[in-house]
């Protein structure tokens, strides 16, 4: 009797796990498919991204954890153009979002601030414009933030000054303005990583440097 009931419990658990991974697999597959639809992909890098599969975990350039949740997207140097999609903010377990060295246009969706497990955001060497979203200040796990060589404008949001784990920040070669502080997580970031932003001044010397009020 006991054997039968524990077998039933085991089966039930198995069904639950499979159901959960299918549900998340579909959700996360839909998210990635919406990205594919927003990109132009002349080199066919996203050929394996078939939305009819139960999960995106077998797709090339996508990595999942043992629960079939997406943890990495590796599409650097892939000759992609087009734009990012706000749906990316739904990839709750994502740790690495690597889309550097492409020709992606448009803005950084503020929804990326929902990726609270993100360790690395690599968007350098693209054609991204608009402001750095203040919501990126929610990314408490972020270690690498590389946005250099784009067309970003506006200030570095003060929200980023308190990212507890940030080790590498590069915003060089953009159109940023305002000031940046020399303390906090920015303390050990080389000045070169801020260079070639003609209207960016820093570091902030206890308010001695006047804040650029035209910076927006
Ligand atoms: C990138 O794509 C363009 C077409 O948009 C093509 O002409 C070019 O050869 C591709 N570059 C590489 C390095 O594959
Ligand atoms: C995701 O981020 C956006 C913009 O930052 C916000 O409006 C939205 O409520 C967030 N969604 C979730 C599910 O947290
Ligand atoms: C970069 O994006 C702008 C629009 O934001 C576009 O006009 C321009 O042609 C793009 N540059 C390249 C090299 O694709």
mmCIF file of C-alpha atoms and ligand atoms in Angstrom:
data_model
loop_
_atom_site.group_PDB
_atom_site.id
_atom_site.type_symbol
_atom_site.label_atom_id
_atom_site.label_comp_id
_atom_site.label_asym_id
_atom_site.label_seq_id
_atom_site.Cartn_x
_atom_site.Cartn_y
_atom_site.Cartn_z
ATOM 1 C CA UNK A 1 0.000 0.000 0.000
ATOM 2 C CA UNK A 2 2.679 2.399 1.096
ATOM 3 C CA UNK A 3 4.668 1.595 -2.033
ATOM 4 C CA UNK A 4 1.698 2.372 -4.254
ATOM 5 C CA UNK A 5 0.982 5.701 -2.587
ATOM 6 C CA UNK A 6 4.569 6.856 -2.734
ATOM 7 C CA UNK A 7 4.656 5.826 -6.395
ATOM 8 C CA UNK A 8 1.525 7.917 -6.891
ATOM 9 C CA UNK A 9 3.202 10.846 -5.127
ATOM 10 C CA UNK A 10 6.287 10.455 -7.295
ATOM 11 C CA UNK A 11 4.211 10.355 -10.483
ATOM 12 C CA UNK A 12 2.276 13.414 -9.376
ATOM 13 C CA UNK A 13 5.518 15.286 -8.711
ATOM 14 C CA UNK A 14 6.869 14.278 -12.098
ATOM 15 C CA UNK A 15 3.720 15.552 -13.822
ATOM 16 C CA UNK A 16 4.008 18.826 -11.917
ATOM 17 C CA UNK A 17 7.640 19.338 -12.899
ATOM 18 C CA UNK A 18 6.981 18.501 -16.550
ATOM 19 C CA UNK A 19 3.918 20.764 -16.643
ATOM 20 C CA UNK A 20 5.825 23.640 -15.059
ATOM 21 C CA UNK A 21 8.749 23.357 -17.448
ATOM 22 C CA UNK A 22 6.404 23.185 -20.454
ATOM 23 C CA UNK A 23 4.564 26.308 -19.260
ATOM 24 C CA UNK A 24 7.786 28.282 -18.641
ATOM 25 C CA UNK A 25 9.337 26.827 -21.776
ATOM 26 C CA UNK A 26 6.491 28.181 -23.870
ATOM 27 C CA UNK A 27 6.512 31.566 -22.165
ATOM 28 C CA UNK A 28 10.256 32.000 -22.543
ATOM 29 C CA UNK A 29 10.193 30.579 -26.079
ATOM 30 C CA UNK A 30 7.532 33.161 -26.962
ATOM 31 C CA UNK A 31 9.698 35.921 -25.520
ATOM 32 C CA UNK A 32 12.718 34.850 -27.562
ATOM 33 C CA UNK A 33 10.598 34.376 -30.662
ATOM 34 C CA UNK A 34 9.340 37.953 -30.316
ATOM 35 C CA UNK A 35 12.994 39.041 -30.255
ATOM 36 C CA UNK A 36 13.681 37.006 -33.389
ATOM 37 C CA UNK A 37 10.737 38.696 -35.115
ATOM 38 C CA UNK A 38 12.137 42.144 -34.223
ATOM 39 C CA UNK A 39 15.602 41.355 -35.611
ATOM 40 C CA UNK A 40 16.976 41.068 -39.083
ATOM 41 C CA UNK A 41 19.286 38.053 -39.275
ATOM 42 C CA UNK A 42 21.095 37.865 -42.649
ATOM 43 C CA UNK A 43 23.529 35.173 -41.412
ATOM 44 C CA UNK A 44 20.697 32.878 -40.219
ATOM 45 C CA UNK A 45 22.027 32.719 -36.651
ATOM 46 C CA UNK A 46 18.475 32.170 -35.339
ATOM 47 C CA UNK A 47 17.614 29.385 -37.778
ATOM 48 C CA UNK A 48 17.136 26.851 -34.939
ATOM 49 C CA UNK A 49 14.665 29.103 -33.067
ATOM 50 C CA UNK A 50 11.550 27.069 -33.799
ATOM 51 C CA UNK A 51 8.591 28.299 -31.713
ATOM 52 C CA UNK A 52 6.728 24.967 -32.083
ATOM 53 C CA UNK A 53 9.240 23.185 -29.821
ATOM 54 C CA UNK A 54 8.128 22.798 -26.173
ATOM 55 C CA UNK A 55 10.999 24.883 -24.881
ATOM 56 C CA UNK A 56 13.755 27.114 -26.285
ATOM 57 C CA UNK A 57 16.422 25.123 -24.439
ATOM 58 C CA UNK A 58 17.571 23.263 -27.565
ATOM 59 C CA UNK A 59 17.889 26.462 -29.606
ATOM 60 C CA UNK A 60 21.403 27.590 -30.549
ATOM 61 C CA UNK A 61 22.800 30.560 -28.582
ATOM 62 C CA UNK A 62 20.316 29.913 -25.727
ATOM 63 C CA UNK A 63 21.375 28.267 -22.444
ATOM 64 C CA UNK A 64 18.964 26.936 -19.785
ATOM 65 C CA UNK A 65 19.359 25.719 -16.214
ATOM 66 C CA UNK A 66 18.217 22.255 -15.074
ATOM 67 C CA UNK A 67 14.650 23.590 -14.646
ATOM 68 C CA UNK A 68 14.570 24.551 -18.348
ATOM 69 C CA UNK A 69 14.635 28.268 -17.599
ATOM 70 C CA UNK A 70 16.699 30.489 -19.867
ATOM 71 C CA UNK A 71 19.901 31.740 -18.208
ATOM 72 C CA UNK A 72 22.009 32.933 -21.144
ATOM 73 C CA UNK A 73 21.515 34.525 -24.503
ATOM 74 C CA UNK A 74 24.788 34.644 -26.466
ATOM 75 C CA UNK A 75 24.426 36.531 -29.716
ATOM 76 C CA UNK A 76 27.502 38.727 -29.829
ATOM 77 C CA UNK A 77 29.057 39.368 -33.230
ATOM 78 C CA UNK A 78 26.096 37.845 -35.059
ATOM 79 C CA UNK A 79 25.477 40.527 -37.721
ATOM 80 C CA UNK A 80 22.003 41.225 -36.308
ATOM 81 C CA UNK A 81 20.083 44.445 -36.863
ATOM 82 C CA UNK A 82 16.614 45.535 -35.794
ATOM 83 C CA UNK A 83 15.684 46.342 -32.204
ATOM 84 C CA UNK A 84 15.288 44.897 -28.718
ATOM 85 C CA UNK A 85 11.837 43.979 -27.356
ATOM 86 C CA UNK A 86 10.333 44.817 -23.927
ATOM 87 C CA UNK A 87 9.320 41.135 -23.542
ATOM 88 C CA UNK A 88 12.966 40.332 -22.720
ATOM 89 C CA UNK A 89 12.173 41.588 -19.212
ATOM 90 C CA UNK A 90 10.148 38.394 -18.676
ATOM 91 C CA UNK A 91 13.179 36.082 -18.769
ATOM 92 C CA UNK A 92 13.233 35.945 -14.971
ATOM 93 C CA UNK A 93 16.277 33.672 -14.635
ATOM 94 C CA UNK A 94 18.423 35.359 -17.289
ATOM 95 C CA UNK A 95 22.016 35.956 -16.141
ATOM 96 C CA UNK A 96 23.818 36.847 -19.372
ATOM 97 C CA UNK A 97 22.342 38.988 -22.126
ATOM 98 C CA UNK A 98 25.101 39.273 -24.743
ATOM 99 C CA UNK A 99 24.193 41.115 -27.930
ATOM 100 C CA UNK A 100 27.408 43.075 -28.455
ATOM 101 C CA UNK A 101 28.977 43.843 -31.862
ATOM 102 C CA UNK A 102 25.821 43.848 -33.916
ATOM 103 C CA UNK A 103 23.938 46.687 -35.553
ATOM 104 C CA UNK A 104 20.950 46.822 -33.200
ATOM 105 C CA UNK A 105 19.051 50.120 -33.204
ATOM 106 C CA UNK A 106 16.344 51.661 -31.066
ATOM 107 C CA UNK A 107 16.329 52.014 -27.288
ATOM 108 C CA UNK A 108 17.197 49.879 -24.263
ATOM 109 C CA UNK A 109 13.741 48.714 -23.049
ATOM 110 C CA UNK A 110 13.181 49.873 -19.429
ATOM 111 C CA UNK A 111 11.717 46.386 -18.835
ATOM 112 C CA UNK A 112 15.284 45.007 -18.748
ATOM 113 C CA UNK A 113 15.268 46.402 -15.202
ATOM 114 C CA UNK A 114 13.047 43.416 -14.283
ATOM 115 C CA UNK A 115 15.894 40.955 -14.939
ATOM 116 C CA UNK A 116 16.919 40.789 -11.290
ATOM 117 C CA UNK A 117 19.235 37.784 -11.815
ATOM 118 C CA UNK A 118 21.210 39.468 -14.580
ATOM 119 C CA UNK A 119 24.996 39.323 -14.127
ATOM 120 C CA UNK A 120 26.061 40.758 -17.477
ATOM 121 C CA UNK A 121 24.421 43.141 -19.917
ATOM 122 C CA UNK A 122 26.595 43.332 -23.040
ATOM 123 C CA UNK A 123 25.186 45.747 -25.609
ATOM 124 C CA UNK A 124 28.431 47.429 -26.712
ATOM 125 C CA UNK A 125 29.197 48.200 -30.361
ATOM 126 C CA UNK A 126 25.676 48.575 -31.657
ATOM 127 C CA UNK A 127 23.623 51.553 -32.814
ATOM 128 C CA UNK A 128 21.451 51.938 -29.712
ATOM 129 C CA UNK A 129 20.032 55.386 -28.938
ATOM 130 C CA UNK A 130 17.882 57.016 -26.253
ATOM 131 C CA UNK A 131 18.601 57.207 -22.520
ATOM 132 C CA UNK A 132 20.031 54.603 -20.149
ATOM 133 C CA UNK A 133 16.857 53.494 -18.295
ATOM 134 C CA UNK A 134 16.957 54.312 -14.551
ATOM 135 C CA UNK A 135 15.268 50.908 -14.015
ATOM 136 C CA UNK A 136 18.683 49.270 -14.614
ATOM 137 C CA UNK A 137 19.361 50.360 -11.028
ATOM 138 C CA UNK A 138 17.157 47.404 -9.976
ATOM 139 C CA UNK A 139 19.721 44.923 -11.310
ATOM 140 C CA UNK A 140 21.293 44.119 -7.947
ATOM 141 C CA UNK A 141 23.177 41.068 -9.323
ATOM 142 C CA UNK A 142 24.769 43.004 -12.184
ATOM 143 C CA UNK A 143 28.567 42.714 -12.393
ATOM 144 C CA UNK A 144 29.229 43.712 -16.038
ATOM 145 C CA UNK A 145 27.438 46.610 -17.733
ATOM 146 C CA UNK A 146 28.917 47.362 -21.136
ATOM 147 C CA UNK A 147 27.067 49.935 -23.231
ATOM 148 C CA UNK A 148 30.043 51.541 -24.981
ATOM 149 C CA UNK A 149 30.105 52.450 -28.682
ATOM 150 C CA UNK A 150 26.465 53.286 -29.191
ATOM 151 C CA UNK A 151 24.495 56.529 -29.527
ATOM 152 C CA UNK A 152 23.117 56.792 -25.987
ATOM 153 C CA UNK A 153 22.196 60.253 -24.739
ATOM 154 C CA UNK A 154 21.167 61.837 -21.425
ATOM 155 C CA UNK A 155 22.757 61.327 -18.008
ATOM 156 C CA UNK A 156 24.094 58.196 -16.348
ATOM 157 C CA UNK A 157 21.080 57.576 -14.059
ATOM 158 C CA UNK A 158 21.868 58.119 -10.369
ATOM 159 C CA UNK A 159 20.127 54.765 -9.756
ATOM 160 C CA UNK A 160 23.223 53.039 -11.212
ATOM 161 C CA UNK A 161 25.520 54.617 -8.614
ATOM 162 C CA UNK A 162 24.344 52.121 -5.989
ATOM 163 C CA UNK A 163 24.590 48.820 -7.845
ATOM 164 C CA UNK A 164 26.182 46.675 -5.125
ATOM 165 C CA UNK A 165 28.012 44.144 -7.336
ATOM 166 C CA UNK A 166 29.020 46.238 -10.338
ATOM 167 C CA UNK A 167 32.669 45.619 -11.243
ATOM 168 C CA UNK A 168 32.877 46.570 -14.906
ATOM 169 C CA UNK A 169 31.093 49.541 -16.418
ATOM 170 C CA UNK A 170 31.877 50.925 -19.859
ATOM 171 C CA UNK A 171 29.830 53.741 -21.360
ATOM 172 C CA UNK A 172 32.582 55.251 -23.545
ATOM 173 C CA UNK A 173 31.845 56.487 -27.079
ATOM 174 C CA UNK A 174 28.269 57.629 -26.655
ATOM 175 C CA UNK A 175 26.556 61.014 -26.364
ATOM 176 C CA UNK A 176 26.040 61.017 -22.581
ATOM 177 C CA UNK A 177 25.982 64.201 -20.513
ATOM 178 C CA UNK A 178 25.935 65.266 -16.862
ATOM 179 C CA UNK A 179 28.398 64.070 -14.249
ATOM 180 C CA UNK A 180 29.396 60.794 -12.638
ATOM 181 C CA UNK A 181 30.614 60.213 -9.082
ATOM 182 C CA UNK A 182 34.109 59.058 -8.141
ATOM 183 C CA UNK A 183 32.919 57.049 -5.130
ATOM 184 C CA UNK A 184 30.737 53.985 -4.613
ATOM 185 C CA UNK A 185 30.894 51.217 -7.212
ATOM 186 C CA UNK A 186 32.334 53.686 -9.756
ATOM 187 C CA UNK A 187 35.455 54.203 -7.624
ATOM 188 C CA UNK A 188 37.550 51.556 -9.402
ATOM 189 C CA UNK A 189 36.257 52.120 -12.907
ATOM 190 C CA UNK A 190 38.923 53.581 -15.194
ATOM 191 C CA UNK A 191 38.174 57.014 -16.587
ATOM 192 C CA UNK A 192 38.724 55.619 -20.082
ATOM 193 C CA UNK A 193 35.414 53.784 -19.683
ATOM 194 C CA UNK A 194 33.654 57.171 -19.665
ATOM 195 C CA UNK A 195 35.651 58.802 -22.480
ATOM 196 C CA UNK A 196 34.324 60.187 -25.744
ATOM 197 C CA UNK A 197 31.083 61.472 -24.322
ATOM 198 C CA UNK A 198 31.620 65.134 -25.229
ATOM 199 C CA UNK A 199 29.137 66.468 -22.634
ATOM 200 C CA UNK A 200 29.923 64.118 -19.752
ATOM 201 C CA UNK A 201 31.945 65.675 -16.891
ATOM 202 C CA UNK A 202 33.352 63.983 -13.890
ATOM 203 C CA UNK A 203 34.032 63.008 -11.293
ATOM 204 C CA UNK A 204 31.606 64.905 -9.128
ATOM 205 C CA UNK A 205 33.750 66.807 -6.594
ATOM 206 C CA UNK A 206 31.338 67.300 -3.684
ATOM 207 C CA UNK A 207 29.112 69.419 -5.864
ATOM 208 C CA UNK A 208 31.952 71.722 -6.975
ATOM 209 C CA UNK A 209 31.367 70.786 -10.595
ATOM 210 C CA UNK A 210 28.132 72.417 -11.695
ATOM 211 C CA UNK A 211 25.581 69.881 -12.890
ATOM 212 C CA UNK A 212 24.777 70.249 -16.573
ATOM 213 C CA UNK A 213 21.150 71.346 -16.342
ATOM 214 C CA UNK A 214 20.680 70.908 -20.071
ATOM 215 C CA UNK A 215 21.427 67.218 -19.786
ATOM 216 C CA UNK A 216 18.382 65.105 -20.617
HETATM 217 C C1 LIG B 1 26.203 40.925 -42.567
HETATM 218 O O1 LIG B 1 24.989 41.037 -43.263
HETATM 219 C C2 LIG B 1 25.056 41.754 -44.479
HETATM 220 C C3 LIG B 1 23.646 41.833 -45.050
HETATM 221 O O2 LIG B 1 22.824 42.616 -44.225
HETATM 222 C C4 LIG B 1 26.010 41.092 -45.429
HETATM 223 O O3 LIG B 1 26.138 41.837 -46.619
HETATM 224 C C5 LIG B 1 27.382 40.943 -44.760
HETATM 225 O O4 LIG B 1 28.240 40.186 -45.591
HETATM 226 C C6 LIG B 1 27.266 40.240 -43.416
HETATM 227 N N1 LIG B 1 28.563 40.289 -42.727
HETATM 228 C C7 LIG B 1 29.129 39.208 -42.236
HETATM 229 C C8 LIG B 1 30.445 39.421 -41.548
HETATM 230 O O5 LIG B 1 28.636 38.109 -42.286
HETATM 231 C C1 LIG B 2 8.778 45.481 -15.829
HETATM 232 O O1 LIG B 2 9.349 46.776 -16.008
HETATM 233 C C2 LIG B 2 8.465 47.772 -16.433
HETATM 234 C C3 LIG B 2 9.250 49.058 -16.688
HETATM 235 O O2 LIG B 2 10.371 49.209 -15.859
HETATM 236 C C4 LIG B 2 7.326 47.917 -15.470
HETATM 237 O O3 LIG B 2 6.425 48.912 -15.896
HETATM 238 C C5 LIG B 2 6.623 46.582 -15.308
HETATM 239 O O4 LIG B 2 5.614 46.675 -14.361
HETATM 240 C C6 LIG B 2 7.587 45.474 -14.950
HETATM 241 N N1 LIG B 2 6.895 44.195 -15.006
HETATM 242 C C7 LIG B 2 7.011 43.252 -14.062
HETATM 243 C C8 LIG B 2 6.273 41.987 -14.290
HETATM 244 O O5 LIG B 2 7.687 43.407 -13.063
HETATM 245 C C1 LIG B 3 21.819 53.851 -36.765
HETATM 246 O O1 LIG B 3 20.488 54.132 -36.379
HETATM 247 C C2 LIG B 3 19.933 55.288 -36.983
HETATM 248 C C3 LIG B 3 18.531 55.449 -36.421
HETATM 249 O O2 LIG B 3 18.559 55.512 -35.032
HETATM 250 C C4 LIG B 3 19.926 55.134 -38.489
HETATM 251 O O3 LIG B 3 19.462 56.321 -39.079
HETATM 252 C C5 LIG B 3 21.333 54.820 -38.979
HETATM 253 O O4 LIG B 3 21.300 54.560 -40.373
HETATM 254 C C6 LIG B 3 21.906 53.631 -38.257
HETATM 255 N N1 LIG B 3 23.287 53.400 -38.634
HETATM 256 C C7 LIG B 3 23.699 52.273 -39.198
HETATM 257 C C8 LIG B 3 25.165 52.187 -39.480
HETATM 258 O O5 LIG B 3 22.948 51.351 -39.437
#
